[in-house]
Short mmCIF file of C-alpha atoms in Angstrom, two decimals:
data_model
loop_
_atom_site.label_atom_id
_atom_site.label_comp_id
_atom_site.label_asym_id
_atom_site.label_seq_id
_atom_site.Cartn_x
_atom_site.Cartn_y
_atom_site.Cartn_z
CA MET A 1 30.39 7.24 2.68
CA ARG A 2 28.10 6.77 5.52
CA GLU A 3 28.72 4.34 8.26
CA LYS A 4 26.71 1.17 7.95
CA ARG A 5 25.63 1.36 11.62
CA THR A 6 25.08 4.66 13.63
CA ILE A 7 23.33 3.02 16.69
CA GLN A 8 24.23 -0.47 18.11
CA PRO A 9 21.50 -2.82 19.30
CA SER A 10 20.51 -1.82 22.75
CA ILE A 11 19.45 -3.89 25.73
CA PHE A 12 16.81 -0.99 26.26
CA GLU A 13 15.15 -1.38 23.08
CA ILE A 14 11.55 -2.04 24.16
CA TYR A 15 8.76 -3.40 21.81
CA PRO A 16 5.31 -3.66 23.20
CA GLU A 17 3.57 -6.71 24.06
CA HIS A 18 1.40 -7.01 20.84
CA ASP A 19 1.62 -9.26 17.94
CA ILE A 20 3.27 -6.54 15.87
CA GLY A 21 5.73 -5.56 18.61
CA ARG A 22 6.79 -9.27 18.76
CA GLU A 23 7.15 -9.39 15.05
CA LEU A 24 9.24 -6.50 14.78
CA LYS A 25 11.56 -7.66 17.57
CA ALA A 26 11.91 -11.13 15.91
CA MET A 27 12.66 -9.42 12.48
CA SER A 28 15.05 -7.17 14.23
CA LYS A 29 17.08 -10.35 15.61
CA LEU A 30 17.18 -11.76 12.12
CA LEU A 31 18.67 -8.70 10.44
CA ASP A 32 21.17 -8.40 13.28
CA ALA A 33 22.20 -11.87 12.76
CA HIS A 34 23.60 -11.03 9.29
CA PRO A 35 25.64 -7.76 9.17
CA ASP A 36 26.82 -8.59 5.71
CA LEU A 37 23.61 -7.68 4.17
CA LEU A 38 24.43 -4.16 4.98
CA ASP A 39 27.31 -4.37 2.46
CA TRP A 40 24.94 -5.20 -0.33
CA VAL A 41 22.76 -2.49 0.47
CA ALA A 42 25.59 0.01 0.86
CA ALA A 43 26.86 -0.82 -2.57
CA ASP A 44 23.43 0.47 -4.04
CA ILE A 45 22.96 3.63 -2.12
CA LYS A 46 26.48 4.82 -1.91
CA ASP A 47 25.63 7.67 -4.31
CA ARG A 48 22.10 8.39 -3.07
CA GLN A 49 22.64 9.10 0.84
CA PRO A 50 21.99 12.66 2.12
CA LYS A 51 24.87 14.69 2.98
CA ALA A 52 25.79 14.22 6.78
CA THR A 53 24.91 17.24 8.96
CA GLY A 54 26.90 17.03 12.32
CA ARG A 55 26.37 13.61 13.65
CA LYS A 56 22.99 12.99 12.30
CA GLY A 57 22.44 11.06 9.11
CA LEU A 58 21.00 7.80 7.80
CA SER A 59 23.02 4.52 8.37
CA VAL A 60 22.65 1.81 5.86
CA ASP A 61 21.15 -0.18 8.66
CA THR A 62 18.44 2.27 8.96
CA VAL A 63 17.82 2.59 5.30
CA LEU A 64 17.36 -1.14 4.99
CA ARG A 65 15.16 -1.37 8.09
CA CYS A 66 13.03 1.56 6.96
CA ALA A 67 12.70 -0.08 3.45
CA ILE A 68 11.41 -3.16 5.27
CA LEU A 69 8.98 -1.38 7.62
CA LYS A 70 7.58 0.46 4.63
CA GLN A 71 6.51 -2.53 2.95
CA TYR A 72 5.67 -4.66 6.22
CA ARG A 73 3.13 -1.95 7.06
CA GLN A 74 2.31 -0.86 3.69
CA LEU A 75 3.05 2.74 4.47
CA SER A 76 3.65 5.81 2.04
CA TYR A 77 6.73 7.77 2.53
CA GLU A 78 4.80 10.63 4.31
CA GLU A 79 3.05 7.85 6.49
CA LEU A 80 6.53 6.21 7.37
CA VAL A 81 7.79 9.40 8.50
CA PHE A 82 4.84 9.96 10.88
CA CYS A 83 5.14 6.52 12.14
CA LEU A 84 8.82 6.97 12.79
CA MET A 85 8.13 10.02 14.77
CA ASP A 86 5.16 8.61 16.66
CA SER A 87 6.10 5.05 17.46
CA SER A 88 8.91 4.26 19.84
CA ALA A 89 8.59 0.64 18.46
CA TYR A 90 9.30 1.83 14.99
CA GLN A 91 12.07 3.82 16.19
CA ALA A 92 13.71 1.04 17.99
CA PHE A 93 13.45 -1.12 14.83
CA ALA A 94 14.75 1.50 12.30
CA ARG A 95 17.48 2.26 14.98
CA LEU A 96 16.77 5.95 15.17
CA CYS A 97 17.68 7.95 18.27
CA GLY A 98 16.05 10.77 20.09
CA THR A 99 13.57 12.81 18.11
CA TRP A 100 15.32 13.14 14.96
CA VAL A 101 13.69 11.43 11.90
CA PRO A 102 14.80 11.85 8.22
CA LYS A 103 12.64 13.65 5.64
CA LYS A 104 10.49 11.59 3.15
CA SER A 105 12.62 12.88 0.33
CA ALA A 106 15.91 11.43 1.97
CA LEU A 107 13.90 8.10 2.64
CA GLN A 108 12.66 7.90 -1.07
CA ARG A 109 16.07 8.80 -2.41
CA CYS A 110 17.83 5.95 -0.49
CA ILE A 111 15.26 3.08 -0.31
CA SER A 112 14.38 3.34 -4.13
CA ALA A 113 18.23 2.99 -4.80
CA ILE A 114 18.08 -0.79 -3.40
CA SER A 115 18.00 -2.84 -6.31
CA ALA A 116 16.17 -6.13 -6.99
CA VAL A 117 19.24 -8.07 -7.14
CA THR A 118 20.06 -7.09 -3.46
CA TRP A 119 16.38 -7.73 -2.27
CA GLU A 120 16.96 -11.31 -3.81
CA GLN A 121 20.34 -11.84 -2.15
CA ILE A 122 18.61 -10.78 1.31
CA ASN A 123 15.80 -13.32 0.56
CA LEU A 124 18.40 -16.32 -0.18
CA GLN A 125 20.14 -15.67 3.01
CA LEU A 126 16.97 -15.60 4.95
CA LEU A 127 15.96 -19.12 3.24
CA GLU A 128 19.42 -20.17 4.05
CA ASP A 129 18.74 -19.47 7.72
CA ALA A 130 15.28 -21.18 7.57
CA ARG A 131 17.14 -24.44 6.05
CA GLN A 132 19.52 -24.31 9.06
CA ASP A 133 16.65 -23.90 11.65
CA LYS A 134 14.86 -26.67 9.84
CA ILE A 135 11.96 -24.70 9.06
CA GLU A 136 12.32 -25.01 5.33
CA ASN A 137 14.02 -27.83 3.47
CA SER A 138 12.87 -27.04 0.22
CA LYS A 139 12.19 -30.52 -0.47
CA MET A 140 8.50 -29.77 -1.42
CA LEU A 141 7.71 -27.00 -4.00
CA ARG A 142 4.64 -25.48 -5.39
CA ILE A 143 4.41 -22.89 -8.26
CA ASP A 144 1.62 -20.56 -9.29
CA SER A 145 1.36 -17.27 -11.24
CA THR A 146 -0.35 -13.80 -10.41
CA VAL A 147 -0.30 -10.34 -11.72
CA THR A 148 0.95 -7.26 -10.37
CA GLU A 149 -0.60 -4.07 -11.99
CA SER A 150 1.20 -0.94 -12.73
CA THR A 151 0.07 2.52 -11.74
CA ILE A 152 -1.48 3.50 -14.96
CA HIS A 153 -5.07 4.57 -15.75
CA ASP A 154 -7.36 2.80 -18.11
CA PRO A 155 -5.25 2.87 -21.55
CA THR A 156 -7.85 3.86 -24.01
CA ASP A 157 -6.60 5.54 -27.27
CA GLY A 158 -8.16 8.88 -26.49
CA ARG A 159 -6.46 9.00 -22.88
CA LEU A 160 -3.00 8.13 -24.39
CA LEU A 161 -3.32 10.93 -27.03
CA TRP A 162 -4.41 13.23 -24.24
CA ASP A 163 -1.43 12.32 -22.20
CA SER A 164 0.69 12.92 -25.22
CA VAL A 165 -0.40 16.46 -25.58
CA ARG A 166 0.00 17.16 -21.96
CA VAL A 167 3.66 15.81 -22.26
CA LEU A 168 4.54 17.79 -25.33
CA ILE A 169 3.11 21.06 -23.93
CA ARG A 170 5.05 20.46 -20.77
CA LEU A 171 8.18 20.10 -22.76
CA MET A 172 7.42 23.23 -24.82
CA GLU A 173 6.92 25.23 -21.67
CA ALA A 174 10.44 23.90 -20.19
CA ALA A 175 12.13 24.61 -23.60
CA GLN A 176 10.79 28.24 -23.32
CA ASP A 177 12.31 28.65 -19.75
CA LEU A 178 15.75 27.40 -20.71
CA PRO A 179 18.39 30.16 -20.19
CA GLY A 180 19.18 31.81 -23.40
CA ALA A 181 16.44 30.01 -25.42
CA PRO A 182 15.09 31.86 -28.58
CA GLU A 183 11.55 32.88 -28.91
CA LEU A 184 9.60 29.76 -29.80
CA THR A 185 6.28 29.72 -31.87
CA TRP A 186 3.75 27.32 -30.41
CA GLN A 187 -0.08 26.85 -29.25
CA ASN A 188 -1.37 25.24 -26.23
CA HIS A 189 -3.63 22.45 -27.49
CA GLN A 190 -4.31 21.09 -24.03
CA ARG A 191 -7.84 22.50 -23.85
CA VAL A 192 -9.03 21.28 -27.16
CA ALA A 193 -7.27 17.78 -26.49
CA LYS A 194 -9.04 17.38 -23.28
CA LYS A 195 -12.46 18.23 -24.78
CA ARG A 196 -12.09 15.71 -27.56
CA MET A 197 -10.97 12.85 -25.19
CA ARG A 198 -13.90 13.52 -22.99
CA ALA A 199 -16.29 13.61 -25.98
CA ILE A 200 -14.87 10.36 -27.28
CA ILE A 201 -15.76 8.70 -23.97
CA TYR A 202 -19.38 9.86 -24.01
CA THR A 203 -20.10 9.42 -27.68
CA ARG A 204 -21.63 6.53 -29.30
CA GLY A 205 -21.22 5.50 -32.94
CA ALA A 206 -18.20 4.57 -34.88
CA ASP A 207 -18.47 7.40 -37.36
CA LYS A 208 -18.85 10.04 -34.73
CA LYS A 209 -15.90 8.76 -32.72
CA ALA A 210 -13.73 8.64 -35.84
CA ARG A 211 -14.40 12.37 -36.47
CA LEU A 212 -13.23 13.09 -32.79
CA TYR A 213 -10.14 11.09 -33.03
CA ARG A 214 -9.15 12.82 -36.34
CA ASP A 215 -9.26 16.15 -34.48
CA LEU A 216 -7.38 14.65 -31.56
CA ILE A 217 -4.59 13.13 -33.53
CA LYS A 218 -4.38 16.43 -35.58
CA VAL A 219 -3.75 18.35 -32.36
CA THR A 220 -1.34 15.69 -31.06
CA ARG A 221 0.73 15.97 -34.37
CA ASN A 222 0.73 19.55 -34.31
CA SER A 223 2.07 19.60 -30.64
CA LEU A 224 4.81 17.12 -31.74
CA CYS A 225 5.72 19.24 -34.64
CA TYR A 226 6.28 22.35 -32.08
CA VAL A 227 8.41 20.11 -30.14
CA GLU A 228 10.65 19.13 -33.08
CA GLN A 229 10.91 22.67 -34.15
CA ALA A 230 11.85 23.82 -30.97
CA ASP A 231 14.42 21.09 -30.66
CA LEU A 232 15.92 22.23 -34.00
CA ALA A 233 15.98 25.91 -32.86
CA LEU A 234 17.58 25.12 -29.57
CA ARG A 235 20.21 23.23 -31.08
CA CYS A 236 21.05 26.04 -33.69
CA SER A 237 20.90 28.60 -30.89
CA GLY A 238 23.95 26.78 -29.15
CA ILE A 239 22.64 27.03 -25.65
CA ASP A 240 24.28 24.52 -23.13
CA SER A 241 22.53 25.05 -19.72
CA GLY A 242 19.70 22.32 -19.63
CA TYR A 243 19.28 21.59 -23.14
CA ALA A 244 20.98 18.10 -22.90
CA GLU A 245 18.53 17.00 -20.33
CA TRP A 246 15.48 18.50 -22.16
CA SER A 247 16.75 16.84 -25.32
CA ALA A 248 16.93 13.48 -23.63
CA GLN A 249 13.19 13.90 -22.40
CA VAL A 250 12.20 14.58 -26.06
CA ALA A 251 14.33 11.52 -27.22
CA HIS A 252 12.36 9.28 -24.71
CA TYR A 253 8.84 10.63 -25.28
CA GLN A 254 8.78 11.29 -29.13
CA PRO A 255 8.82 7.47 -30.20
CA LEU A 256 6.29 6.54 -27.60
CA ILE A 257 4.02 9.30 -28.81
CA GLU A 258 4.57 8.46 -32.33
CA LYS A 259 3.65 4.64 -31.57
CA VAL A 260 0.48 5.93 -29.70
CA ILE A 261 -0.75 7.90 -32.85
CA GLU A 262 -0.02 4.81 -35.09
CA GLN A 263 -1.94 2.61 -33.00
CA ALA A 264 -4.89 4.68 -32.76
CA GLU A 265 -4.97 5.33 -36.48
CA ARG A 266 -4.61 1.41 -37.12
CA ARG A 267 -7.49 0.62 -34.75
CA VAL A 268 -9.80 3.54 -35.58
CA PHE A 269 -9.44 4.38 -39.19
CA GLN A 270 -7.96 1.08 -40.57
CA GLY A 271 -10.16 -1.29 -38.40
CA GLU A 272 -7.12 -3.39 -37.39
CA LYS A 273 -7.15 -5.48 -33.92
CA VAL A 274 -3.57 -4.30 -32.90
CA PRO A 275 -1.79 -7.22 -31.37
CA ALA A 276 -1.05 -6.88 -27.62
CA ASN A 277 2.71 -6.97 -28.18
CA GLU A 278 2.58 -4.23 -30.44
CA LYS A 279 0.68 -1.79 -28.32
CA ILE A 280 1.85 0.87 -25.79
CA VAL A 281 -0.58 1.10 -22.79
CA SER A 282 1.19 4.13 -20.98
CA LEU A 283 3.54 6.98 -21.73
CA PHE A 284 4.97 6.88 -18.18
CA GLU A 285 5.08 3.27 -17.46
CA GLU A 286 5.91 2.02 -20.93
CA HIS A 287 7.33 -1.44 -19.60
CA THR A 288 3.64 -2.30 -18.77
CA ASP A 289 2.47 -5.59 -20.41
CA ILE A 290 -1.22 -6.57 -21.27
CA ILE A 291 -2.05 -9.62 -19.28
CA VAL A 292 -5.17 -11.94 -19.86
CA LYS A 293 -5.21 -14.98 -17.41
CA GLY A 294 -7.94 -17.39 -18.81
CA ARG A 295 -11.13 -15.80 -19.37
CA ARG A 296 -10.62 -13.00 -16.61
CA ASP A 297 -10.46 -9.31 -17.04
CA ILE A 298 -7.69 -7.67 -18.84
CA GLN A 299 -4.74 -6.56 -16.38
CA TYR A 300 -2.06 -3.98 -17.05
CA GLY A 301 1.35 -4.80 -15.35
CA HIS A 302 3.50 -7.72 -15.17
CA LYS A 303 3.05 -11.55 -14.53
CA LEU A 304 4.93 -13.04 -11.67
CA ASN A 305 5.69 -16.73 -11.11
CA LEU A 306 6.05 -17.73 -7.57
CA SER A 307 7.54 -20.84 -5.81
CA THR A 308 6.89 -21.53 -2.04
CA GLY A 309 7.89 -24.51 0.36
CA ARG A 310 6.03 -26.20 2.98
CA SER A 311 6.73 -23.45 5.44
CA GLY A 312 4.83 -20.95 3.23
CA LEU A 313 8.07 -19.04 2.76
CA ILE A 314 8.53 -17.57 -0.76
CA LEU A 315 11.34 -19.35 -2.42
CA ASP A 316 11.57 -17.57 -5.47
CA VAL A 317 9.65 -15.09 -7.88
CA VAL A 318 10.38 -14.09 -11.40
CA VAL A 319 8.85 -10.94 -12.88
CA GLU A 320 8.19 -11.70 -16.56
CA LYS A 321 8.20 -9.54 -19.45
CA GLY A 322 5.33 -10.10 -21.93
CA ASN A 323 2.52 -12.69 -21.22
CA PRO A 324 4.44 -16.04 -21.55
CA ALA A 325 2.28 -19.26 -21.08
CA ASP A 326 2.47 -20.92 -17.57
CA SER A 327 3.53 -24.15 -19.22
CA ALA A 328 6.72 -22.39 -20.84
CA GLN A 329 7.90 -21.09 -17.31
CA PHE A 330 7.65 -24.50 -15.48
CA LEU A 331 11.10 -25.78 -16.25
CA PRO A 332 12.90 -22.33 -15.69
CA MET A 333 11.21 -22.09 -12.24
CA LEU A 334 12.45 -25.68 -11.46
CA GLU A 335 15.93 -24.99 -12.97
CA ARG A 336 16.08 -21.66 -10.72
CA HIS A 337 15.02 -23.78 -7.69
CA ILE A 338 17.96 -26.22 -8.27
CA GLU A 339 20.53 -23.50 -9.02
CA HIS A 340 19.54 -21.64 -5.52
CA PHE A 341 19.49 -24.76 -3.44
CA GLY A 342 21.75 -27.30 -5.14
CA VAL A 343 19.17 -30.08 -5.41
CA ALA A 344 16.03 -30.82 -6.99
CA PRO A 345 12.73 -30.82 -4.82
CA ARG A 346 11.57 -34.45 -3.83
CA GLN A 347 7.92 -33.58 -4.68
CA MET A 348 6.50 -30.82 -6.65
CA ALA A 349 2.97 -29.42 -7.32
CA ALA A 350 1.79 -26.70 -9.90
CA ASP A 351 -1.33 -25.22 -11.15
CA GLY A 352 -3.04 -26.59 -14.07
CA GLY A 353 -1.56 -24.02 -16.51
CA TYR A 354 1.97 -25.53 -16.05
CA ALA A 355 0.68 -29.06 -17.22
CA SER A 356 2.17 -30.86 -20.21
CA THR A 357 3.77 -34.20 -21.01
CA ASP A 358 7.06 -32.40 -21.80
CA ASN A 359 7.06 -30.67 -18.40
CA LEU A 360 6.33 -33.71 -16.56
CA GLN A 361 8.81 -35.86 -18.25
CA ALA A 362 11.68 -33.06 -17.97
CA ALA A 363 10.75 -32.72 -14.25
CA LYS A 364 11.20 -36.50 -13.61
CA ALA A 365 14.44 -36.31 -15.67
CA LEU A 366 15.65 -34.01 -13.06
CA GLN A 367 14.97 -36.57 -10.17
CA VAL A 368 11.72 -34.91 -9.05
CA LYS A 369 9.94 -38.18 -7.79
CA ASP A 370 6.39 -36.87 -7.70
CA VAL A 371 5.26 -33.97 -10.07
CA VAL A 372 1.58 -33.08 -9.64
CA PHE A 373 -0.69 -30.66 -11.73
CA HIS A 374 -3.85 -29.26 -10.27
CA LYS A 375 -5.40 -30.11 -13.75
CA LYS A 376 -4.65 -33.72 -15.31
CA ARG A 377 -4.72 -32.20 -18.95
CA GLY A 378 -4.74 -35.62 -20.29
CA LEU A 379 -2.01 -37.00 -17.99
CA LYS A 380 -2.33 -40.08 -15.75
CA VAL A 381 -2.47 -40.13 -11.82
CA GLU A 382 0.26 -42.96 -12.01
CA ASP A 383 2.51 -40.95 -14.29
CA MET A 384 2.48 -38.03 -12.07
CA ALA A 385 2.74 -39.59 -8.65
CA GLN A 386 3.28 -42.76 -6.84
CA SER A 387 -0.32 -43.43 -5.85
CA PRO A 388 -3.78 -41.72 -5.89
CA TRP A 389 -3.35 -40.77 -2.31
CA VAL A 390 -0.12 -38.87 -3.12
CA TYR A 391 -1.78 -37.28 -6.06
CA ARG A 392 -4.46 -35.78 -3.62
CA LYS A 393 -2.28 -34.73 -0.96
CA LEU A 394 0.10 -32.86 -3.29
CA ARG A 395 -2.92 -31.29 -5.06
CA ASN A 396 -4.14 -30.15 -1.72
CA PHE A 397 -0.46 -28.87 -0.74
CA ARG A 398 -0.62 -26.79 -4.03
CA ALA A 399 -3.73 -24.84 -2.87
CA GLY A 400 -1.59 -23.45 -0.07
CA ILE A 401 0.17 -21.23 -2.44
CA GLU A 402 -3.13 -19.37 -3.21
CA ALA A 403 -3.31 -18.14 0.34
CA GLY A 404 0.25 -16.94 0.22
CA ILE A 405 -0.43 -14.93 -3.05
CA SER A 406 -3.58 -13.62 -1.43
CA CYS A 407 -1.52 -12.55 1.75
CA LEU A 408 1.15 -10.77 -0.47
CA LYS A 409 -1.49 -8.93 -2.30
CA ARG A 410 -3.52 -7.94 0.75
CA ALA A 411 -0.92 -7.17 3.37
CA TYR A 412 2.28 -6.46 1.43
CA GLY A 413 1.12 -4.27 -1.41
CA LEU A 414 1.67 -6.94 -4.32
CA SER A 415 -1.75 -6.22 -6.02
CA ARG A 416 -0.25 -3.04 -7.49
CA CYS A 417 3.04 -1.73 -7.87
CA THR A 418 3.25 1.97 -6.65
CA TRP A 419 6.94 2.44 -7.73
CA LYS A 420 7.59 3.75 -11.27
CA GLY A 421 9.79 2.20 -13.90
CA TRP A 422 10.99 -1.35 -14.84
CA ALA A 423 13.66 -1.60 -12.32
CA HIS A 424 11.72 -0.10 -9.56
CA PHE A 425 8.90 -2.73 -10.43
CA GLU A 426 11.11 -5.49 -9.81
CA ALA A 427 12.72 -4.16 -6.59
CA TYR A 428 9.16 -3.42 -5.16
CA VAL A 429 8.05 -7.00 -6.04
CA TRP A 430 11.15 -8.19 -4.24
CA SER A 431 11.07 -5.75 -1.28
CA SER A 432 7.30 -7.04 -0.78
CA VAL A 433 8.51 -10.67 -0.67
CA VAL A 434 11.59 -10.09 1.79
CA ALA A 435 9.03 -8.21 4.10
CA HIS A 436 6.64 -11.13 4.15
CA ASN A 437 9.48 -13.67 4.55
CA LEU A 438 10.98 -11.86 7.20
CA ALA A 439 7.71 -11.48 9.22
CA LEU A 440 6.65 -15.24 8.57
CA PHE A 441 10.12 -16.48 9.53
CA GLY A 442 10.00 -14.58 12.71
CA ARG A 443 6.73 -16.06 13.67
CA LEU A 444 7.85 -19.50 12.75
CA LYS A 445 10.89 -19.30 14.61
CA SER A 446 9.14 -18.10 17.75
CA THR A 447 6.73 -20.80 17.79
#
């Protein structure tokens, strides 16, 4: 087990007289005030830390600070390594000494192990500090939703079938390379699959496209049969080395590929409009949802429900599965706020999509004095707020969350998640929120 700290804060840590330098210094002080944060991080990364070589190695403190630095400056792992080598300010913030800098593989292995639950706990601790410093009292609450996209390409049926063939051929090549594997009979259909996929993109006419889809589905099914036959042959041969891992990949991808074939046949040959909740849009990010907000373009990722206070700090965020209506998430967000802060907000503002008579009455029953929706949706002003003046003030207050969401997307990477898998998607969102809150809290505290 690694030490939580390898380097103590030093009076000789120098940050440049620049906005970023001052922010890093303030953020570092906030982290130093809570060494208990490291216990939560240590529990996540205990099995991921690199083996120590001499006295060098990554401390838990350094892992957390590098993770925050990565999201704060929106760096790739390769860029993070370069910045840690090049910048004395970044080295001071990350608590790295001398010229030694960890490799990007070590950083990725440790940072990706920090869970969404840990990031949420860190955020709650920051909010408690903000409450004690009278920066955020959580008595005013505003709620809105947005979408963070997954790292997937345009999910047309043709491209998904082409992805399926690529994955299946990769599995066949891996099976053939297993030690002691028997000779397997199969053909590589990647070339013809790619041709059919590209032809589908540039072909016009339903009949012509249907013929191309028939060929593409045929080679996909043939490739799937090769993998099934290879699985049977490897199982009968009794080889042990590598088979379990290979078989696990087959078990993961096979039902997804079968679903891709099924939805293509339903749409192309049977003329069905496949419901969004029955579709798969990626073999590699299968958790991805199809999101349509209002009449805007279709987005592929996950809907987020966010709440902020008067300070602009993000009080809470929920990564939703599916595409639930905003109105159905109003009460859960309010209940989470009460659970976290122990009391209902005095005033509350939300986007028009959250508006309903039931939501208004339920919020009032929970002792929220004023509940204002951006659009009235048949509700009366006097039912929502004490006066038209209070209604206008709270409606204007709600607009501030739009700026917060824009900042999260532009400066903290929340427009598109670059990490893979559902668990990492949640962790990515929460790490962006923590980096945003830490920087904003540092600015607010120094003013």
